[in-house]
Amino acid sequence: MQFANYFKPVYIFHLILFLSFSISVNNLIFLSYINLAFYIIAHITIIYLSFYFFNFLLFFIFFLYGVFFDIILLNNIGPHLLVFISFLLLVYFLKTKLISLNQKNILYLVIILTFMMLILEMILAEIILNYNFGKNQFFKITITNAIIILPIIFIFNKIDKK
Amino acid sequence: MKPIFKFKSLVKSKTLINFSATIVFVLAFLLIFFNKSDYLVVNKFKSISNEYINPLTKIVSFPIIFSSNVINEIREYKIINNENLQLKEEILRLKKWQILALQNSRENKVLKKLLNATNNNLTLVKTASLINRNDILFSKTININAGTRAGILNQMAVINYRGLLGRVLETSLNNSKILLITDQNSSVSVKTISNELFSLVQGGSDGVHLVSSFIKDDKLPKVGDLLVTSGTAQIFPADLLVGKIVSVSNNRFYALPFVDFNSIDYVQVVKSE
């Protein structure tokens, strides 16, 4: 029984987040779509954690993820950190509105927020750090996101129901 | 699907959440603000990332990296027969060139002595191997397993057997981060071999090509011209192979780097003698 405590959904989600972070920052030349997929999974996990397992510690955890995502992928601090912290603040301030949403609306919200977070990071990287992204990159990230988002949310719900 | 949106907060105290949010938000803005200047805290984060986080992520993602390598090996094994035939032909061709090169080398030495010319040789600081690469969506950087302990300093040039790879961006005790020349924020001063047209090139948005950002006297080079480092910016030693011009349009030229960035194993950190 005590062992089962270690497998609480929240710990599993944090483990998924760490795994996704680790895989997404190590380029696998011939499996680059795997990198991209895990990069997106990391974002979905962040949204999921902040929706269902909100905790003051998340501010510090997301702060660290934001900093290290930025340093490893951009070598400068900015886009990820700003997006993660702003997103968590947004969830915190809108919690009364979010509670009243039904399951369908939450699903839509998660999908929209994932797209927004990814696009916003790219836009911020362009504004702050002068990285230009072609249409191809936006298209690639949108398609990968569209393909994996529903199965991932389904798996996350299964984990959460345990 | 979850039936309703559950907002669970482990901490009942609102003050603690408000306090954490404020602290983290202020800290985030301070970090972003001090990011561009060489501020100690930012450098500390970068050094932790180099020294601990990168190796840790590599260990965690080992199964995926291993699978990727296996797929790569299988792919290479399939084309090995064709490659063998090509290599046999290339050996014969290279043997002829070797004889010619040896003759030229001897001739060069004699001519240099006659001209009393200064040598443009490179000093090898360290040969290092690739630890992991972070060139996915944003910047084009790789990490190597040698740092300040091996005498590597920031801004040193990094090459491999094909040509210029990039420059050292961050160093920690045992690791260094290399900014590849294909990064959009990397700038290399180059010249064409044929007619010495000077220009600056940076990484293109496709992550593959190099694009000119400045051309001296607006003289455009021709397609097929070879680019080498000019040595004028004092970062890269002169005459390192950079790439070949593949297209010229709208007062810009596009070059393809000589280095195959998909198959980097070992790199050399060099400096001018």
mmCIF file of N, CA, C and O in Angstrom, chain A residues 18-19 21-31 39 51-52 54-56 59-60 63 67 71-77 80-82 85 89 92 95 98 103 106 129-133 137 141 153 157 160, chain B residues 1-3 5-11 17-18 20-21 24-25 27-28 31-32 35 45-46 49 53 56-58 60-61 64-65 68 72 75 132-139 169 177 183-185 205 262:
data_model
loop_
_atom_site.group_PDB
_atom_site.id
_atom_site.type_symbol
_atom_site.label_atom_id
_atom_site.label_comp_id
_atom_site.label_asym_id
_atom_site.label_seq_id
_atom_site.Cartn_x
_atom_site.Cartn_y
_atom_site.Cartn_z
ATOM 1 N N PHE A 18 9.396 15.315 -16.772
ATOM 2 C CA PHE A 18 10.858 15.251 -16.773
ATOM 3 C C PHE A 18 11.371 14.420 -17.954
ATOM 4 O O PHE A 18 12.345 14.804 -18.612
ATOM 5 N N LEU A 19 10.688 13.301 -18.225
ATOM 6 C CA LEU A 19 11.078 12.458 -19.370
ATOM 7 C C LEU A 19 10.919 13.223 -20.684
ATOM 8 O O LEU A 19 11.808 13.194 -21.534
ATOM 9 N N PHE A 21 10.907 16.431 -21.101
ATOM 10 C CA PHE A 21 11.922 17.489 -21.149
ATOM 11 C C PHE A 21 13.259 16.906 -21.613
ATOM 12 O O PHE A 21 13.906 17.444 -22.511
ATOM 13 N N SER A 22 13.636 15.763 -21.002
ATOM 14 C CA SER A 22 14.935 15.154 -21.328
ATOM 15 C C SER A 22 15.008 14.729 -22.787
ATOM 16 O O SER A 22 16.022 14.948 -23.447
ATOM 17 N N ILE A 23 13.953 14.119 -23.276
ATOM 18 C CA ILE A 23 13.983 13.637 -24.662
ATOM 19 C C ILE A 23 13.907 14.806 -25.651
ATOM 20 O O ILE A 23 14.564 14.803 -26.678
ATOM 21 N N SER A 24 13.126 15.817 -25.276
ATOM 22 C CA SER A 24 12.960 16.919 -26.235
ATOM 23 C C SER A 24 14.209 17.784 -26.388
ATOM 24 O O SER A 24 14.351 18.458 -27.397
ATOM 25 N N VAL A 25 15.109 17.761 -25.422
ATOM 26 C CA VAL A 25 16.309 18.597 -25.572
ATOM 27 C C VAL A 25 17.507 17.830 -26.160
ATOM 28 O O VAL A 25 18.559 18.406 -26.382
ATOM 29 N N ASN A 26 17.331 16.542 -26.407
ATOM 30 C CA ASN A 26 18.410 15.760 -27.037
ATOM 31 C C ASN A 26 18.036 15.426 -28.471
ATOM 32 O O ASN A 26 17.194 14.574 -28.709
ATOM 33 N N ASN A 27 18.661 16.098 -29.397
ATOM 34 C CA ASN A 27 18.295 15.916 -30.801
ATOM 35 C C ASN A 27 18.629 14.506 -31.299
ATOM 36 O O ASN A 27 19.753 14.055 -31.198
ATOM 37 N N LEU A 28 17.605 13.817 -31.822
ATOM 38 C CA LEU A 28 17.806 12.476 -32.378
ATOM 39 C C LEU A 28 17.730 12.591 -33.894
ATOM 40 O O LEU A 28 16.703 12.316 -34.482
ATOM 41 N N ILE A 29 18.798 13.026 -34.492
ATOM 42 C CA ILE A 29 18.854 13.344 -35.922
ATOM 43 C C ILE A 29 17.819 12.612 -36.796
ATOM 44 O O ILE A 29 17.073 13.241 -37.526
ATOM 45 N N PHE A 30 17.789 11.263 -36.708
ATOM 46 C CA PHE A 30 16.920 10.524 -37.621
ATOM 47 C C PHE A 30 15.506 10.317 -37.077
ATOM 48 O O PHE A 30 14.673 9.736 -37.737
ATOM 49 N N LEU A 31 15.283 10.757 -35.864
ATOM 50 C CA LEU A 31 13.928 10.668 -35.297
ATOM 51 C C LEU A 31 13.528 12.043 -34.756
ATOM 52 O O LEU A 31 13.081 12.178 -33.627
ATOM 53 N N TYR A 39 8.473 17.369 -27.048
ATOM 54 C CA TYR A 39 8.459 18.802 -26.728
ATOM 55 C C TYR A 39 7.002 19.251 -26.524
ATOM 56 O O TYR A 39 6.691 19.989 -25.576
ATOM 57 N N PHE A 51 -3.718 22.643 -14.382
ATOM 58 C CA PHE A 51 -5.173 22.575 -14.299
ATOM 59 C C PHE A 51 -5.623 21.714 -13.115
ATOM 60 O O PHE A 51 -6.485 22.115 -12.339
ATOM 61 N N TYR A 52 -5.055 20.521 -13.025
ATOM 62 C CA TYR A 52 -5.590 19.543 -12.070
ATOM 63 C C TYR A 52 -4.773 19.380 -10.787
ATOM 64 O O TYR A 52 -5.243 18.798 -9.829
ATOM 65 N N PHE A 54 -2.779 21.962 -9.222
ATOM 66 C CA PHE A 54 -2.209 23.268 -8.911
ATOM 67 C C PHE A 54 -1.667 23.313 -7.482
ATOM 68 O O PHE A 54 -2.305 22.828 -6.553
ATOM 69 N N ASN A 55 -0.505 23.873 -7.364
ATOM 70 C CA ASN A 55 0.207 23.888 -6.097
ATOM 71 C C ASN A 55 1.191 25.048 -6.153
ATOM 72 O O ASN A 55 1.716 25.351 -7.236
ATOM 73 N N PHE A 56 1.465 25.672 -5.047
ATOM 74 C CA PHE A 56 2.395 26.820 -5.097
ATOM 75 C C PHE A 56 3.784 26.397 -5.569
ATOM 76 O O PHE A 56 4.525 27.170 -6.173
ATOM 77 N N PHE A 59 4.987 26.919 -9.300
ATOM 78 C CA PHE A 59 5.635 28.158 -9.743
ATOM 79 C C PHE A 59 7.144 27.961 -9.824
ATOM 80 O O PHE A 59 7.781 28.361 -10.786
ATOM 81 N N PHE A 60 7.705 27.314 -8.804
ATOM 82 C CA PHE A 60 9.156 27.101 -8.771
ATOM 83 C C PHE A 60 9.584 26.005 -9.767
ATOM 84 O O PHE A 60 10.618 26.121 -10.407
ATOM 85 N N PHE A 63 9.327 27.417 -13.175
ATOM 86 C CA PHE A 63 10.405 28.396 -13.307
ATOM 87 C C PHE A 63 11.686 27.674 -13.758
ATOM 88 O O PHE A 63 12.343 28.098 -14.710
ATOM 89 N N VAL A 67 13.554 28.017 -17.348
ATOM 90 C CA VAL A 67 14.953 28.462 -17.450
ATOM 91 C C VAL A 67 15.773 27.441 -18.235
ATOM 92 O O VAL A 67 16.519 27.800 -19.157
ATOM 93 N N ILE A 71 17.680 27.849 -21.725
ATOM 94 C CA ILE A 71 19.140 27.779 -21.821
ATOM 95 C C ILE A 71 19.568 26.682 -22.787
ATOM 96 O O ILE A 71 20.462 26.883 -23.607
ATOM 97 N N ILE A 72 18.920 25.528 -22.712
ATOM 98 C CA ILE A 72 19.358 24.424 -23.563
ATOM 99 C C ILE A 72 18.946 24.627 -25.022
ATOM 100 O O ILE A 72 19.733 24.409 -25.934
ATOM 101 N N LEU A 73 17.729 25.076 -25.234
ATOM 102 C CA LEU A 73 17.266 25.194 -26.620
ATOM 103 C C LEU A 73 17.587 26.538 -27.272
ATOM 104 O O LEU A 73 17.658 26.634 -28.482
ATOM 105 N N LEU A 74 17.765 27.563 -26.457
ATOM 106 C CA LEU A 74 17.977 28.897 -27.030
ATOM 107 C C LEU A 74 19.258 29.575 -26.563
ATOM 108 O O LEU A 74 19.642 30.604 -27.097
ATOM 109 N N ASN A 75 19.871 29.006 -25.545
ATOM 110 C CA ASN A 75 21.054 29.581 -24.921
ATOM 111 C C ASN A 75 20.826 30.976 -24.345
ATOM 112 O O ASN A 75 21.763 31.708 -24.071
ATOM 113 N N ASN A 76 19.611 31.365 -24.233
ATOM 114 C CA ASN A 76 19.234 32.646 -23.637
ATOM 115 C C ASN A 76 17.951 32.429 -22.846
ATOM 116 O O ASN A 76 17.130 31.604 -23.241
ATOM 117 N N ILE A 77 17.792 33.203 -21.776
ATOM 118 C CA ILE A 77 16.575 33.028 -20.991
ATOM 119 C C ILE A 77 15.497 33.972 -21.522
ATOM 120 O O ILE A 77 15.771 35.133 -21.802
ATOM 121 N N HIS A 80 10.405 30.558 -23.056
ATOM 122 C CA HIS A 80 9.745 29.479 -22.301
ATOM 123 C C HIS A 80 9.398 29.927 -20.882
ATOM 124 O O HIS A 80 8.289 29.672 -20.400
ATOM 125 N N LEU A 81 10.348 30.585 -20.240
ATOM 126 C CA LEU A 81 10.136 31.039 -18.866
ATOM 127 C C LEU A 81 8.935 31.980 -18.797
ATOM 128 O O LEU A 81 8.050 31.813 -17.947
ATOM 129 N N LEU A 82 8.907 32.942 -19.707
ATOM 130 C CA LEU A 82 7.799 33.905 -19.723
ATOM 131 C C LEU A 82 6.463 33.219 -19.942
ATOM 132 O O LEU A 82 5.488 33.498 -19.225
ATOM 133 N N ILE A 85 5.410 30.835 -16.801
ATOM 134 C CA ILE A 85 5.006 31.580 -15.599
ATOM 135 C C ILE A 85 3.711 32.364 -15.862
ATOM 136 O O ILE A 85 2.804 32.371 -15.038
ATOM 137 N N LEU A 89 0.107 31.888 -13.920
ATOM 138 C CA LEU A 89 -0.573 33.035 -13.302
ATOM 139 C C LEU A 89 -1.991 33.186 -13.863
ATOM 140 O O LEU A 89 -2.927 33.458 -13.122
ATOM 141 N N TYR A 92 -4.184 30.664 -12.331
ATOM 142 C CA TYR A 92 -4.447 31.042 -10.943
ATOM 143 C C TYR A 92 -5.521 32.128 -10.845
ATOM 144 O O TYR A 92 -6.433 32.053 -10.031
ATOM 145 N N LYS A 95 -9.169 30.886 -12.065
ATOM 146 C CA LYS A 95 -9.642 29.595 -11.534
ATOM 147 C C LYS A 95 -11.161 29.570 -11.317
ATOM 148 O O LYS A 95 -11.809 28.557 -11.564
ATOM 149 N N LEU A 98 -12.692 28.877 -14.599
ATOM 150 C CA LEU A 98 -12.347 27.546 -15.126
ATOM 151 C C LEU A 98 -13.146 26.429 -14.461
ATOM 152 O O LEU A 98 -13.462 25.424 -15.093
ATOM 153 N N GLN A 103 -16.585 19.313 -19.414
ATOM 154 C CA GLN A 103 -15.440 18.530 -19.902
ATOM 155 C C GLN A 103 -15.057 18.837 -21.350
ATOM 156 O O GLN A 103 -13.886 18.865 -21.707
ATOM 157 N N ILE A 106 -13.185 22.106 -21.500
ATOM 158 C CA ILE A 106 -11.818 21.966 -20.979
ATOM 159 C C ILE A 106 -10.908 21.343 -22.027
ATOM 160 O O ILE A 106 -9.783 21.775 -22.218
ATOM 161 N N LEU A 129 14.883 37.221 -29.226
ATOM 162 C CA LEU A 129 16.191 36.646 -29.559
ATOM 163 C C LEU A 129 16.498 36.578 -31.055
ATOM 164 O O LEU A 129 17.506 35.975 -31.462
ATOM 165 N N ASN A 130 15.632 37.171 -31.863
ATOM 166 C CA ASN A 130 15.914 37.292 -33.282
ATOM 167 C C ASN A 130 16.004 35.957 -34.039
ATOM 168 O O ASN A 130 16.825 35.798 -34.937
ATOM 169 N N TYR A 131 15.188 34.983 -33.637
ATOM 170 C CA TYR A 131 15.137 33.727 -34.387
ATOM 171 C C TYR A 131 13.931 33.760 -35.306
ATOM 172 O O TYR A 131 12.808 33.913 -34.845
ATOM 173 N N ASN A 132 14.180 33.638 -36.617
ATOM 174 C CA ASN A 132 13.061 33.646 -37.558
ATOM 175 C C ASN A 132 12.598 32.222 -37.836
ATOM 176 O O ASN A 132 13.419 31.327 -37.990
ATOM 177 N N PHE A 133 11.293 32.046 -37.862
ATOM 178 C CA PHE A 133 10.760 30.718 -38.160
ATOM 179 C C PHE A 133 10.006 30.768 -39.477
ATOM 180 O O PHE A 133 9.168 31.639 -39.683
ATOM 181 N N GLN A 137 8.231 25.442 -40.347
ATOM 182 C CA GLN A 137 8.375 25.067 -38.937
ATOM 183 C C GLN A 137 7.046 25.197 -38.181
ATOM 184 O O GLN A 137 6.709 24.359 -37.360
ATOM 185 N N ILE A 141 5.075 21.963 -36.496
ATOM 186 C CA ILE A 141 4.690 21.922 -35.076
ATOM 187 C C ILE A 141 3.162 21.816 -34.936
ATOM 188 O O ILE A 141 2.659 21.105 -34.059
ATOM 189 N N ILE A 153 -4.013 13.363 -24.306
ATOM 190 C CA ILE A 153 -5.018 13.750 -23.300
ATOM 191 C C ILE A 153 -5.782 12.513 -22.819
ATOM 192 O O ILE A 153 -6.071 12.371 -21.633
ATOM 193 N N ASN A 157 -5.821 11.181 -18.977
ATOM 194 C CA ASN A 157 -7.056 10.943 -18.226
ATOM 195 C C ASN A 157 -7.084 9.561 -17.616
ATOM 196 O O ASN A 157 -7.567 9.368 -16.511
ATOM 197 N N ASP A 160 -4.883 9.604 -14.619
ATOM 198 C CA ASP A 160 -5.514 10.368 -13.544
ATOM 199 C C ASP A 160 -6.651 9.603 -12.868
ATOM 200 O O ASP A 160 -6.967 9.852 -11.704
ATOM 201 N N MET B 1 -12.455 11.194 -20.324
ATOM 202 C CA MET B 1 -12.461 12.637 -20.052
ATOM 203 C C MET B 1 -12.857 12.916 -18.609
ATOM 204 O O MET B 1 -13.683 12.213 -18.045
ATOM 205 N N LYS B 2 -12.307 13.924 -18.080
ATOM 206 C CA LYS B 2 -12.664 14.318 -16.716
ATOM 207 C C LYS B 2 -14.083 14.870 -16.724
ATOM 208 O O LYS B 2 -14.468 15.609 -17.640
ATOM 209 N N PRO B 3 -14.907 14.525 -15.750
ATOM 210 C CA PRO B 3 -16.280 15.020 -15.771
ATOM 211 C C PRO B 3 -16.375 16.537 -15.599
ATOM 212 O O PRO B 3 -17.102 17.199 -16.298
ATOM 213 N N PHE B 5 -14.096 20.270 -14.312
ATOM 214 C CA PHE B 5 -12.779 20.833 -14.038
ATOM 215 C C PHE B 5 -12.578 20.893 -12.527
ATOM 216 O O PHE B 5 -13.328 21.537 -11.823
ATOM 217 N N LYS B 6 -11.562 20.117 -12.085
ATOM 218 C CA LYS B 6 -11.304 20.089 -10.644
ATOM 219 C C LYS B 6 -10.127 20.997 -10.356
ATOM 220 O O LYS B 6 -9.048 20.817 -10.921
ATOM 221 N N PHE B 7 -10.322 21.953 -9.535
ATOM 222 C CA PHE B 7 -9.203 22.814 -9.181
ATOM 223 C C PHE B 7 -8.748 22.478 -7.782
ATOM 224 O O PHE B 7 -9.380 22.844 -6.803
ATOM 225 N N LYS B 8 -7.663 21.674 -7.742
ATOM 226 C CA LYS B 8 -7.186 21.238 -6.442
ATOM 227 C C LYS B 8 -5.982 22.067 -6.046
ATOM 228 O O LYS B 8 -5.050 22.235 -6.828
ATOM 229 N N SER B 9 -6.028 22.579 -4.892
ATOM 230 C CA SER B 9 -4.875 23.312 -4.394
ATOM 231 C C SER B 9 -4.415 22.667 -3.096
ATOM 232 O O SER B 9 -5.193 22.528 -2.164
ATOM 233 N N LEU B 10 -3.163 22.222 -3.095
ATOM 234 C CA LEU B 10 -2.665 21.529 -1.915
ATOM 235 C C LEU B 10 -2.441 22.498 -0.762
ATOM 236 O O LEU B 10 -2.409 22.129 0.381
ATOM 237 N N VAL B 11 -2.241 23.746 -1.144
ATOM 238 C CA VAL B 11 -1.985 24.729 -0.103
ATOM 239 C C VAL B 11 -3.236 25.559 0.119
ATOM 240 O O VAL B 11 -3.782 26.133 -0.819
ATOM 241 N N ILE B 17 0.612 31.184 -1.964
ATOM 242 C CA ILE B 17 0.556 31.134 -3.435
ATOM 243 C C ILE B 17 0.872 32.510 -4.008
ATOM 244 O O ILE B 17 1.669 32.641 -4.937
ATOM 245 N N ASN B 18 0.263 33.544 -3.430
ATOM 246 C CA ASN B 18 0.528 34.909 -3.913
ATOM 247 C C ASN B 18 1.998 35.264 -3.780
ATOM 248 O O ASN B 18 2.593 35.850 -4.683
ATOM 249 N N SER B 20 4.595 33.130 -3.626
ATOM 250 C CA SER B 20 5.414 32.363 -4.587
ATOM 251 C C SER B 20 5.284 32.942 -5.982
ATOM 252 O O SER B 20 6.274 33.077 -6.708
ATOM 253 N N ALA B 21 4.034 33.282 -6.348
ATOM 254 C CA ALA B 21 3.806 33.824 -7.680
ATOM 255 C C ALA B 21 4.585 35.121 -7.879
ATOM 256 O O ALA B 21 5.250 35.305 -8.898
ATOM 257 N N VAL B 24 8.456 34.386 -8.019
ATOM 258 C CA VAL B 24 8.859 33.741 -9.272
ATOM 259 C C VAL B 24 8.733 34.706 -10.445
ATOM 260 O O VAL B 24 9.608 34.758 -11.316
ATOM 261 N N PHE B 25 7.680 35.494 -10.462
ATOM 262 C CA PHE B 25 7.472 36.441 -11.556
ATOM 263 C C PHE B 25 8.576 37.508 -11.576
ATOM 264 O O PHE B 25 9.133 37.815 -12.631
ATOM 265 N N LEU B 27 11.546 37.211 -10.225
ATOM 266 C CA LEU B 27 12.800 36.506 -10.538
ATOM 267 C C LEU B 27 12.936 36.253 -12.039
ATOM 268 O O LEU B 27 14.011 36.425 -12.622
ATOM 269 N N ALA B 28 11.809 35.857 -12.636
ATOM 270 C CA ALA B 28 11.812 35.579 -14.079
ATOM 271 C C ALA B 28 12.170 36.836 -14.864
ATOM 272 O O ALA B 28 13.013 36.802 -15.759
ATOM 273 N N LEU B 31 15.820 37.728 -14.422
ATOM 274 C CA LEU B 31 16.686 36.844 -15.212
ATOM 275 C C LEU B 31 16.674 37.233 -16.682
ATOM 276 O O LEU B 31 17.717 37.266 -17.326
ATOM 277 N N ILE B 32 15.482 37.540 -17.199
ATOM 278 C CA ILE B 32 15.375 37.935 -18.608
ATOM 279 C C ILE B 32 16.096 39.263 -18.825
ATOM 280 O O ILE B 32 16.806 39.462 -19.806
ATOM 281 N N ASN B 35 19.798 38.748 -18.687
ATOM 282 C CA ASN B 35 20.230 37.667 -19.558
ATOM 283 C C ASN B 35 21.317 38.091 -20.541
ATOM 284 O O ASN B 35 22.313 37.403 -20.718
ATOM 285 N N PHE B 45 23.429 29.580 -14.055
ATOM 286 C CA PHE B 45 22.392 28.705 -14.607
ATOM 287 C C PHE B 45 22.920 27.988 -15.859
ATOM 288 O O PHE B 45 22.682 26.800 -16.050
ATOM 289 N N LYS B 46 23.641 28.727 -16.695
ATOM 290 C CA LYS B 46 24.174 28.141 -17.930
ATOM 291 C C LYS B 46 25.202 27.073 -17.609
ATOM 292 O O LYS B 46 25.251 26.024 -18.265
ATOM 293 N N SER B 49 23.479 24.018 -16.341
ATOM 294 C CA SER B 49 22.862 23.327 -17.469
ATOM 295 C C SER B 49 23.895 22.508 -18.236
ATOM 296 O O SER B 49 23.655 21.362 -18.605
ATOM 297 N N ILE B 53 22.667 19.294 -16.050
ATOM 298 C CA ILE B 53 21.369 19.012 -16.672
ATOM 299 C C ILE B 53 21.518 18.245 -17.998
ATOM 300 O O ILE B 53 20.831 17.252 -18.235
ATOM 301 N N LEU B 56 22.433 14.651 -17.460
ATOM 302 C CA LEU B 56 21.286 13.975 -16.836
ATOM 303 C C LEU B 56 20.195 13.673 -17.870
ATOM 304 O O LEU B 56 19.650 12.557 -17.908
ATOM 305 N N THR B 57 19.908 14.647 -18.714
ATOM 306 C CA THR B 57 18.876 14.421 -19.744
ATOM 307 C C THR B 57 19.314 13.331 -20.720
ATOM 308 O O THR B 57 18.495 12.585 -21.240
ATOM 309 N N LYS B 58 20.638 13.257 -20.928
ATOM 310 C CA LYS B 58 21.144 12.219 -21.841
ATOM 311 C C LYS B 58 20.942 10.831 -21.238
ATOM 312 O O LYS B 58 20.581 9.882 -21.936
ATOM 313 N N VAL B 60 18.663 10.013 -18.995
ATOM 314 C CA VAL B 60 17.219 9.731 -18.951
ATOM 315 C C VAL B 60 16.695 9.311 -20.327
ATOM 316 O O VAL B 60 15.885 8.393 -20.444
ATOM 317 N N SER B 61 17.187 9.988 -21.361
ATOM 318 C CA SER B 61 16.674 9.671 -22.703
ATOM 319 C C SER B 61 17.521 8.613 -23.411
ATOM 320 O O SER B 61 17.419 8.459 -24.629
ATOM 321 N N ILE B 64 15.788 6.082 -25.875
ATOM 322 C CA ILE B 64 15.383 6.690 -27.153
ATOM 323 C C ILE B 64 16.614 6.951 -28.023
ATOM 324 O O ILE B 64 16.607 6.687 -29.225
ATOM 325 N N ILE B 65 17.678 7.460 -27.393
ATOM 326 C CA ILE B 65 18.912 7.731 -28.148
ATOM 327 C C ILE B 65 19.455 6.418 -28.714
ATOM 328 O O ILE B 65 19.889 6.350 -29.870
ATOM 329 N N SER B 68 17.397 5.342 -31.641
ATOM 330 C CA SER B 68 17.727 6.195 -32.785
ATOM 331 C C SER B 68 19.028 5.731 -33.432
ATOM 332 O O SER B 68 19.146 5.658 -34.656
ATOM 333 N N ASN B 72 19.685 4.147 -37.151
ATOM 334 C CA ASN B 72 20.727 4.720 -37.999
ATOM 335 C C ASN B 72 21.681 3.643 -38.496
ATOM 336 O O ASN B 72 22.064 3.629 -39.670
ATOM 337 N N ARG B 75 20.065 1.536 -41.158
ATOM 338 C CA ARG B 75 20.014 2.324 -42.386
ATOM 339 C C ARG B 75 21.382 2.336 -43.086
ATOM 340 O O ARG B 75 21.477 2.177 -44.294
ATOM 341 N N ASN B 132 25.838 15.702 -26.544
ATOM 342 C CA ASN B 132 24.462 15.739 -27.049
ATOM 343 C C ASN B 132 24.245 17.015 -27.851
ATOM 344 O O ASN B 132 25.078 17.922 -27.830
ATOM 345 N N ARG B 133 23.155 17.018 -28.584
ATOM 346 C CA ARG B 133 22.894 18.182 -29.416
ATOM 347 C C ARG B 133 21.517 18.756 -29.110
ATOM 348 O O ARG B 133 20.578 18.023 -28.854
ATOM 349 N N ASN B 134 21.448 20.077 -29.125
ATOM 350 C CA ASN B 134 20.194 20.761 -28.788
ATOM 351 C C ASN B 134 19.656 21.560 -29.978
ATOM 352 O O ASN B 134 18.943 22.522 -29.815
ATOM 353 N N ASP B 135 20.043 21.152 -31.184
ATOM 354 C CA ASP B 135 19.645 21.936 -32.368
ATOM 355 C C ASP B 135 18.327 21.430 -32.934
ATOM 356 O O ASP B 135 18.286 20.879 -34.021
ATOM 357 N N ILE B 136 17.266 21.617 -32.170
ATOM 358 C CA ILE B 136 15.987 21.060 -32.612
ATOM 359 C C ILE B 136 15.122 22.120 -33.290
ATOM 360 O O ILE B 136 14.960 22.130 -34.486
ATOM 361 N N LEU B 137 14.590 23.007 -32.504
ATOM 362 C CA LEU B 137 13.636 23.960 -33.061
ATOM 363 C C LEU B 137 14.189 25.381 -33.069
ATOM 364 O O LEU B 137 13.955 26.147 -33.987
ATOM 365 N N PHE B 138 14.925 25.719 -32.039
ATOM 366 C CA PHE B 138 15.356 27.103 -31.892
ATOM 367 C C PHE B 138 16.830 27.276 -32.289
ATOM 368 O O PHE B 138 17.130 27.309 -33.468
ATOM 369 N N SER B 139 17.716 27.366 -31.304
ATOM 370 C CA SER B 139 19.121 27.615 -31.648
ATOM 371 C C SER B 139 19.804 26.340 -32.119
ATOM 372 O O SER B 139 19.330 25.236 -31.880
ATOM 373 N N LEU B 169 30.659 28.718 -27.216
ATOM 374 C CA LEU B 169 29.730 29.725 -26.689
ATOM 375 C C LEU B 169 29.814 29.801 -25.166
ATOM 376 O O LEU B 169 29.860 30.877 -24.592
ATOM 377 N N LYS B 177 29.702 24.360 -24.781
ATOM 378 C CA LYS B 177 28.568 24.485 -25.705
ATOM 379 C C LYS B 177 29.076 25.173 -26.965
ATOM 380 O O LYS B 177 29.741 26.212 -26.885
ATOM 381 N N ASP B 183 23.354 28.523 -37.007
ATOM 382 C CA ASP B 183 22.450 29.250 -36.112
ATOM 383 C C ASP B 183 22.185 30.649 -36.671
ATOM 384 O O ASP B 183 23.086 31.285 -37.231
ATOM 385 N N GLN B 184 20.952 31.094 -36.488
ATOM 386 C CA GLN B 184 20.586 32.409 -37.052
ATOM 387 C C GLN B 184 21.312 33.568 -36.384
ATOM 388 O O GLN B 184 21.428 34.645 -36.961
ATOM 389 N N ASN B 185 21.779 33.362 -35.164
ATOM 390 C CA ASN B 185 22.497 34.439 -34.471
ATOM 391 C C ASN B 185 24.010 34.294 -34.551
ATOM 392 O O ASN B 185 24.735 35.006 -33.874
ATOM 393 N N SER B 205 16.954 30.546 -41.969
ATOM 394 C CA SER B 205 15.821 30.121 -41.132
ATOM 395 C C SER B 205 15.482 28.642 -41.330
ATOM 396 O O SER B 205 14.795 28.042 -40.506
ATOM 397 N N ASN B 262 24.613 16.592 -39.623
ATOM 398 C CA ASN B 262 23.868 15.433 -39.110
ATOM 399 C C ASN B 262 24.782 14.312 -38.639
ATOM 400 O O ASN B 262 24.327 13.370 -38.008
#
